[in-house]
mmCIF file of C-alpha atoms in Angstrom:
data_model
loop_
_atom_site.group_PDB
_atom_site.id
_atom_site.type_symbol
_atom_site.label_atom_id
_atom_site.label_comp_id
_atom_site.label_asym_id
_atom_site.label_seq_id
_atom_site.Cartn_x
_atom_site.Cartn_y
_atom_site.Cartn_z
ATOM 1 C CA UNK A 226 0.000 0.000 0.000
ATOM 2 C CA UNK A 227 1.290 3.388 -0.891
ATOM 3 C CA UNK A 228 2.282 5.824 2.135
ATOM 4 C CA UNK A 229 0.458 8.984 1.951
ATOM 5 C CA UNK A 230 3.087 11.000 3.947
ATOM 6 C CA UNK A 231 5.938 9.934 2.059
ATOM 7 C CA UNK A 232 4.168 10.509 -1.266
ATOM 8 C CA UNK A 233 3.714 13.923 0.063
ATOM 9 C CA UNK A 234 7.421 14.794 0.812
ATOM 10 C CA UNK A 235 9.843 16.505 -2.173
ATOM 11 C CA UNK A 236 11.542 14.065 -4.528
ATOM 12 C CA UNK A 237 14.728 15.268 -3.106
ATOM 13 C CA UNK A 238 13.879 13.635 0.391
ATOM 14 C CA UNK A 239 11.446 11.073 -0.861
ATOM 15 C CA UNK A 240 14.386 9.260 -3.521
ATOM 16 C CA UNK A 241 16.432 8.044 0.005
ATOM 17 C CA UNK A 242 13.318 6.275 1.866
ATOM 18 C CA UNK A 243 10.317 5.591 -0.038
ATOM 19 C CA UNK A 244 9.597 1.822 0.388
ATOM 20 C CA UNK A 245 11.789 1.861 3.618
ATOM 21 C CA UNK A 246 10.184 0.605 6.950
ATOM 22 C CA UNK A 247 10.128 3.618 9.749
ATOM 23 C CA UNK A 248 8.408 4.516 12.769
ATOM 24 C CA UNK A 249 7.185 8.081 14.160
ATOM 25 C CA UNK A 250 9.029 9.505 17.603
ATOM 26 C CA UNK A 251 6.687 11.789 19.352
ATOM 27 C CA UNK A 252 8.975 11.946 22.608
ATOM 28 C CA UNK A 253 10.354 15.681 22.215
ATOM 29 C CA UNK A 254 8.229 18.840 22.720
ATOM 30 C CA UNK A 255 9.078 20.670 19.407
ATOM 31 C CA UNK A 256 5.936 19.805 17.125
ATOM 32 C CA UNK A 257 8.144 18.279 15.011
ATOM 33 C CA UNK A 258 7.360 15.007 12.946
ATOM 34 C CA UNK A 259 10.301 12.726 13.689
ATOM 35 C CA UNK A 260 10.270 9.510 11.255
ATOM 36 C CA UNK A 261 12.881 7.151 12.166
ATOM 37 C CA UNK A 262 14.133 4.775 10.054
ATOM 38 C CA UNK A 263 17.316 2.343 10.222
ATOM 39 C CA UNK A 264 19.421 4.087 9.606
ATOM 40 C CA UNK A 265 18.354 7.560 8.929
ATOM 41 C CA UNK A 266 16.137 10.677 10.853
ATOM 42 C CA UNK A 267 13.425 12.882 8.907
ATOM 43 C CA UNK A 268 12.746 15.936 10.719
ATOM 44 C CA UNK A 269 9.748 18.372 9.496
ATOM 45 C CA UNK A 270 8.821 21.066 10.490
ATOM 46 C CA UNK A 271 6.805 24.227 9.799
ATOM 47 C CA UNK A 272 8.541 27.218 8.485
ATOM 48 C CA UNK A 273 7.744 28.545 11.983
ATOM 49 C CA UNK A 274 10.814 26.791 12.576
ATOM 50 C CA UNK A 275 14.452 27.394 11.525
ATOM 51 C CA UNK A 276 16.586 24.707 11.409
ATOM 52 C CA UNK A 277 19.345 26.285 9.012
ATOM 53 C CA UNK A 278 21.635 26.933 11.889
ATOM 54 C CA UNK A 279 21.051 23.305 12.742
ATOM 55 C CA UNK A 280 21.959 22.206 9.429
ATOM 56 C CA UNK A 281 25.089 24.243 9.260
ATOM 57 C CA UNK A 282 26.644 23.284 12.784
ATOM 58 C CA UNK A 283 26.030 19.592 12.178
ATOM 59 C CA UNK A 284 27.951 20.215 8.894
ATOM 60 C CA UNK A 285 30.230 22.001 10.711
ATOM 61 C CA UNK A 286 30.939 19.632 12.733
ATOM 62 C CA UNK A 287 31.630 16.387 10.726
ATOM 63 C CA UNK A 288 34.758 14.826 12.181
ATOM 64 C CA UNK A 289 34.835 16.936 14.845
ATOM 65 C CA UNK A 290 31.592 15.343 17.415
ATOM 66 C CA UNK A 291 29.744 12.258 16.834
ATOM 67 C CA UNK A 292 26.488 14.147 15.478
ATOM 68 C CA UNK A 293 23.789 13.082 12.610
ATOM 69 C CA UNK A 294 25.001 13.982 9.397
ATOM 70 C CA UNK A 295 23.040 16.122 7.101
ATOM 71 C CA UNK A 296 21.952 13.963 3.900
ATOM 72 C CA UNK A 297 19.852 16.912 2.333
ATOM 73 C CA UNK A 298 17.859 19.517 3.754
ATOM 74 C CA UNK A 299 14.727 21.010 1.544
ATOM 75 C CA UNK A 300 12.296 23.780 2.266
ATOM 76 C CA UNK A 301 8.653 24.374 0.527
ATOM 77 C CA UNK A 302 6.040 26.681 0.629
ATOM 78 C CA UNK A 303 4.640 24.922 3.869
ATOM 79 C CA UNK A 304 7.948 22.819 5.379
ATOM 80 C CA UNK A 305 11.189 22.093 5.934
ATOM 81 C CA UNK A 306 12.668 18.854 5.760
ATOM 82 C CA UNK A 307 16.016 17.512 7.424
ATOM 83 C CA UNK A 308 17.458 14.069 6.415
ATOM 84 C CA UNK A 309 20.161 13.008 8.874
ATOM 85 C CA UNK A 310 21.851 9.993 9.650
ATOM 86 C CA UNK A 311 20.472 8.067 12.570
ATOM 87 C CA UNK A 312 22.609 7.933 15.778
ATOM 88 C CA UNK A 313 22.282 4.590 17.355
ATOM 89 C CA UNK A 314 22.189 3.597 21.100
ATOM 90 C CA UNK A 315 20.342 4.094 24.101
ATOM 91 C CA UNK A 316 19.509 7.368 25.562
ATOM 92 C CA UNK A 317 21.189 8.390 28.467
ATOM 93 C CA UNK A 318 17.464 8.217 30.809
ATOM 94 C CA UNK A 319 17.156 4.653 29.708
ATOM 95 C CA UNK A 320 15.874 2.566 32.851
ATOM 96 C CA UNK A 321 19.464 0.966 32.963
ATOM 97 C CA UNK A 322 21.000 3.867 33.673
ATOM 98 C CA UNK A 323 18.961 5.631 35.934
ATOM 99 C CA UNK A 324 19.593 2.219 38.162
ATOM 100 C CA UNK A 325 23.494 2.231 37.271
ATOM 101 C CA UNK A 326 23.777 6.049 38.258
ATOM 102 C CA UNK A 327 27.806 5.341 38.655
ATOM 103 C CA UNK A 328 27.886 4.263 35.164
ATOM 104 C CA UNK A 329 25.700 7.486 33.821
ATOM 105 C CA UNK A 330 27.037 10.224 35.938
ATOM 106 C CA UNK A 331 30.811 10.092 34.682
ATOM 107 C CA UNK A 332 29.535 9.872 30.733
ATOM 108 C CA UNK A 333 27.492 12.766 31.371
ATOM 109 C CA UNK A 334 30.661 14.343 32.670
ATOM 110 C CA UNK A 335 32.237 13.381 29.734
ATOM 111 C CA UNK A 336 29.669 13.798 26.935
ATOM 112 C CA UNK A 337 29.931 17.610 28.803
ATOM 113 C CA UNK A 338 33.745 17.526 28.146
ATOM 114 C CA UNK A 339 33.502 16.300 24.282
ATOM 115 C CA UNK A 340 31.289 19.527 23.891
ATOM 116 C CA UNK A 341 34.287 21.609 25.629
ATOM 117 C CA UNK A 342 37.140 20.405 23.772
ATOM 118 C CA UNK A 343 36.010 21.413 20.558
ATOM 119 C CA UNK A 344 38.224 24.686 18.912
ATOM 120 C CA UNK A 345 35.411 27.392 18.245
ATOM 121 C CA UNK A 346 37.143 29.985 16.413
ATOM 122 C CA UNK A 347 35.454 29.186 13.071
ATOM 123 C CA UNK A 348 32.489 27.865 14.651
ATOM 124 C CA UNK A 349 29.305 29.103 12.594
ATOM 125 C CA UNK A 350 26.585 29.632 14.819
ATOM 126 C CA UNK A 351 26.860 32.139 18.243
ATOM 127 C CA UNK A 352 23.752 31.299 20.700
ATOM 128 C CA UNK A 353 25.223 34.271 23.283
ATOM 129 C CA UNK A 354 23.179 36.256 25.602
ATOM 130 C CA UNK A 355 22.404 38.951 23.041
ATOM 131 C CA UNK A 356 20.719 36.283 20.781
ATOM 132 C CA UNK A 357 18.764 34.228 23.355
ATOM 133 C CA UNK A 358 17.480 37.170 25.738
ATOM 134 C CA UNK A 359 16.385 38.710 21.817
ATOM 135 C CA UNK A 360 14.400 35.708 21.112
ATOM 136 C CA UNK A 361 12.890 35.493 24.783
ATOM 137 C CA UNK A 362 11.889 39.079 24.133
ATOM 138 C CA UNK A 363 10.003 37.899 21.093
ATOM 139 C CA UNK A 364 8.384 35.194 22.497
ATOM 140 C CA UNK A 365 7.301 36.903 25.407
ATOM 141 C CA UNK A 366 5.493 39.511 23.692
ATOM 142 C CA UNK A 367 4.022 37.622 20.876
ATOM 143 C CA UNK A 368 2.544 34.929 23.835
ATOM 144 C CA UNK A 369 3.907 32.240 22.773
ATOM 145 C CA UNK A 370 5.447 31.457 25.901
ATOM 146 C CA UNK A 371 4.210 27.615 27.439
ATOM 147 C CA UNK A 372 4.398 27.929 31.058
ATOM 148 C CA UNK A 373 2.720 24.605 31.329
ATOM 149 C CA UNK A 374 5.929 22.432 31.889
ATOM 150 C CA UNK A 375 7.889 25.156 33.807
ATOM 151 C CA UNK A 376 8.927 24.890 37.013
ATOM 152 C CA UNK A 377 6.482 24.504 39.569
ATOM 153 C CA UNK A 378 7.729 27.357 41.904
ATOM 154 C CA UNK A 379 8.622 29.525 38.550
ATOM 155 C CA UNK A 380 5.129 31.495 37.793
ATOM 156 C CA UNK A 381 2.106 32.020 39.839
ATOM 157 C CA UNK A 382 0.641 33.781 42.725
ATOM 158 C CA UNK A 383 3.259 31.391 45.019
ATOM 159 C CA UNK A 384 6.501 31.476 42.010
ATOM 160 C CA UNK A 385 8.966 33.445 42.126
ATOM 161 C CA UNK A 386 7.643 35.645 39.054
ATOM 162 C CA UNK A 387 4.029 36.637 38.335
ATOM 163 C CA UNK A 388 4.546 36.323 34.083
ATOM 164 C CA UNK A 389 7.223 35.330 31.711
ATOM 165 C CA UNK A 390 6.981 39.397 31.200
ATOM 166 C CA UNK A 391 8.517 39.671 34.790
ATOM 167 C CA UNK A 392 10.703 36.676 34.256
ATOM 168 C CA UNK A 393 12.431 38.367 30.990
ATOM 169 C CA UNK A 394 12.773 41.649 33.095
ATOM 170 C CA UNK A 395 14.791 39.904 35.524
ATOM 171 C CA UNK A 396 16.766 37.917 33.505
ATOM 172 C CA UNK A 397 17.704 41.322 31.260
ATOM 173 C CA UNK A 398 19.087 42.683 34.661
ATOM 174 C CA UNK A 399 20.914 40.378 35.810
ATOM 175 C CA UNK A 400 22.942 38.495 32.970
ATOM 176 C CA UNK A 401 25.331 36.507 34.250
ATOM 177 C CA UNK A 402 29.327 36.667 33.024
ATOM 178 C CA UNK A 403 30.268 34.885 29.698
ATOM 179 C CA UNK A 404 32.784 31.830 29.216
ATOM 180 C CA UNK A 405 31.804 31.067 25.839
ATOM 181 C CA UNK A 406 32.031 27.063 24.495
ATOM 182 C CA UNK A 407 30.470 24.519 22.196
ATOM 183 C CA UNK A 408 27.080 24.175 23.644
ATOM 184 C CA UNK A 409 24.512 21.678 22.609
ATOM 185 C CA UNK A 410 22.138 23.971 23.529
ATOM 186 C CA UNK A 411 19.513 21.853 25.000
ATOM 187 C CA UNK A 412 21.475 18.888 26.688
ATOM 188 C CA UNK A 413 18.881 17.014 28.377
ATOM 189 C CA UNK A 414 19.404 13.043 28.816
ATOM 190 C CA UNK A 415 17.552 11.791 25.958
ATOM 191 C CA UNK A 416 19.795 13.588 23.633
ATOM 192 C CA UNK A 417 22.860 12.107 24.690
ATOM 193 C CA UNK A 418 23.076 8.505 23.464
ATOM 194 C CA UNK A 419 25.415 5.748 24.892
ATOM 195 C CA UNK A 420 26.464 2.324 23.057
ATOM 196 C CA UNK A 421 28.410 -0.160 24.580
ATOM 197 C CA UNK A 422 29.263 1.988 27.669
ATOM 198 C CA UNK A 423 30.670 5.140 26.179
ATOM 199 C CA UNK A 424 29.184 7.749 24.529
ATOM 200 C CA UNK A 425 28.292 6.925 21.035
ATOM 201 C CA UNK A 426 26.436 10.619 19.823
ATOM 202 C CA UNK A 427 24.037 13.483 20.595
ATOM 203 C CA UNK A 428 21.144 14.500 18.556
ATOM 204 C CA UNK A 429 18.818 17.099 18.441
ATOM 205 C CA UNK A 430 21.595 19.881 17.234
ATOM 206 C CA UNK A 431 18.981 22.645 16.584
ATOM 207 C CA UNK A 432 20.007 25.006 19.069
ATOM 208 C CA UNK A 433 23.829 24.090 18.759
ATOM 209 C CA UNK A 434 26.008 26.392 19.160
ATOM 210 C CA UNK A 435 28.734 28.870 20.809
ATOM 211 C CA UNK A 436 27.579 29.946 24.345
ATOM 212 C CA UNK A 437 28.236 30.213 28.164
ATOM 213 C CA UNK A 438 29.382 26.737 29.442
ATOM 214 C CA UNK A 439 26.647 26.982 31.994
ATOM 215 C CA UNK A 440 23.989 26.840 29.892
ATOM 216 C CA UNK A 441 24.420 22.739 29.194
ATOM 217 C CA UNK A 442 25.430 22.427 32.596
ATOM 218 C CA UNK A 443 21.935 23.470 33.685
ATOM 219 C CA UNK A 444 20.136 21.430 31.366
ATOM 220 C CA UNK A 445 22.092 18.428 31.957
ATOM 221 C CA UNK A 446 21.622 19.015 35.716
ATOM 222 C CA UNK A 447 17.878 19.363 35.732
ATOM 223 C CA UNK A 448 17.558 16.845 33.496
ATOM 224 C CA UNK A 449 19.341 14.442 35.531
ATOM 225 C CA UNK A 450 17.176 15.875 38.772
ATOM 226 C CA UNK A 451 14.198 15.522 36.760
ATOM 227 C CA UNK A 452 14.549 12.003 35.252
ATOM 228 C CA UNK A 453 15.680 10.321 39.187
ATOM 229 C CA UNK A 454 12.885 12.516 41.666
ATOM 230 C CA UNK A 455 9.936 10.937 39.662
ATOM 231 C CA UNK A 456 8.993 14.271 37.313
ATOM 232 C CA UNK A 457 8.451 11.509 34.560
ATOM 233 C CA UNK A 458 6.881 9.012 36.542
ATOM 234 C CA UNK A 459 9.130 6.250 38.388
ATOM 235 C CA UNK A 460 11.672 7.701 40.955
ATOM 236 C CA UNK A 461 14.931 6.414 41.775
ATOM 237 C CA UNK A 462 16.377 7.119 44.723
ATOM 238 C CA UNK A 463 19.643 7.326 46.601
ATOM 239 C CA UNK A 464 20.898 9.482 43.818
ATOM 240 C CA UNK A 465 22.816 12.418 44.049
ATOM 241 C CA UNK A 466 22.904 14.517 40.519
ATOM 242 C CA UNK A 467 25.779 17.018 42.800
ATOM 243 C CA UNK A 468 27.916 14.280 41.857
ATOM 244 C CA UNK A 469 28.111 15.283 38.477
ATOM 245 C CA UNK A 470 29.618 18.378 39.204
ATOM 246 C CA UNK A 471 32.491 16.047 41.044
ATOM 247 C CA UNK A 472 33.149 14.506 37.520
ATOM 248 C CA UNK A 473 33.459 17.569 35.541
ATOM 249 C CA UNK A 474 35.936 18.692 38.457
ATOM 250 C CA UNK A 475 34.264 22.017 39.102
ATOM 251 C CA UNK A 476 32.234 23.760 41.743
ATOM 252 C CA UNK A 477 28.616 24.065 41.076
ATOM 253 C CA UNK A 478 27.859 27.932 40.136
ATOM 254 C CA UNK A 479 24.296 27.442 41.647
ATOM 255 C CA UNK A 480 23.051 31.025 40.451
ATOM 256 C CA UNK A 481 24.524 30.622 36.644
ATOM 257 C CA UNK A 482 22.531 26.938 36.583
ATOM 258 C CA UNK A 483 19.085 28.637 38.101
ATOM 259 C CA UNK A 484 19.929 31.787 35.630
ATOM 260 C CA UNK A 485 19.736 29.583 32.648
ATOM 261 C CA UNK A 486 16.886 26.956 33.688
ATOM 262 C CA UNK A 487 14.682 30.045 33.931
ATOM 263 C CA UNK A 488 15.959 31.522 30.632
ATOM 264 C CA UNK A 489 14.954 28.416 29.201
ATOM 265 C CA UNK A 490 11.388 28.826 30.893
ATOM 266 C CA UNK A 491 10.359 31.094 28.284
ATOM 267 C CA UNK A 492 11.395 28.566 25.179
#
């Protein structure tokens, strides 16, 4: 029987996987269609959504990080389509490793430190301050701003800020310093994929990019919070995610991590 949905894609796309087996991955909170095949990723979106800097950093960055690489990237009227090669293993908040937390904690440490070591003098894409707070801005006062999934003590009559309006404000005043890096840009577990013990990729480059090392300690941190106090359902306990900070052999900068889980409140 003839698939609809990969009828509909452009030739350009549709010449690498039509007749090819795949399933659809509705586990991130983009809105994008995700078909997975063996081998390869299709990511569409709307044109609501720019994935040209994703496209260039993951070309960018062939040889250098064990990232999907681009196999052709088409827009339309309506669309944009990414075909990427598919990253195999497990992700890091598989149920092995949220019970083998002294196997997970040091290759978060050093899935952190592959991000670090890369040479950004050339590097295509700059995520800074300037850029995100911009973007905030714009989200902020077009609405579009999902407080649903934020925080619990973020917003409300009980959080610590009444709107993402107020939020903004605050984070505007009180911008943290820079120590600009590689940053995956939104380095929660499930993007960080492990094979046979080690780290074999990340995926989900889209907001890839230089800026402040903090910013994928924070996600990486809550994310590792999140998936062991029960946030998604089972907990695990006698963890501690501090020990993370033990691996990377640095002190936790408690008000840089808050500073950039609540700039990523408004995204």
């Amino acid at each position: 029987m003839m698939d609809s949905l990969i009828q509909s894609l452009p030739e350009e796309i549709r010449k690498h996987i039509e007749g090819r087996e795949y399933t659809i991955d509705d586990i991130g909170k983009s809105g994008a269609k995700i078909l997975i095949f063996d081998d390869l990723v299709l990511k569409i979106t709307d044109k609501s959504s720019d994935d040209r800097d994703a496209v260039k950093m993951m070309r960018w960055l062939e040889g250098k990080l064990p990232a999907p690489k681009v196999i052709s990237f088409v827009e339309d009227d309506h669309h944009r389509y990414l075909l990427m090669t598919r990253i195999k293993g497990k992700m890091s908040c598989d149920k092995y490793y949220m019970e083998h937390p002294n196997e997970l904690i040091p290759l978060l440490a050093k899935a952190i430190k592959m991000l670090w070591s890369i040479d950004i003098k050339d590097c295509p894409v700059i995520k800074d301050l300037d850029s995100e707070l911009s973007k905030a801005e714009y989200r902020v006062e077009n609405g579009i701003v999902d407080i649903s999934d934020a925080e619990p003590d973020t917003f409300g009559e009980s959080g610590r800020f009444k709107d993402p309006k107020e939020l903004l404000l605050w984070l505007q005043d009180n911008r943290p310093s820079y120590e600009p890096v590689l940053s995956h840009g939104d380095l929660c577990l499930p993007n960080i994929l492990i094979d046979n013990g080690d780290i074999n990729g990340f995926i989900d480059m889209s907001n890839c990019g230089i800026a402040d090392k903090w910013e994928d300690i924070a996600m990486c941190y809550r994310s590792l919070r999140h998936n062991f106090d029960g946030t998604y359902g089972k907990v695990y306990s006698g963890i501690n995610p501090d020990l993370l900070f033990k691996e990377l052999g640095i002190e936790p900068d408690m008000e840089k991590i808050d500073y950039y889980i609540l700039l990523d409140e408004l995204f």
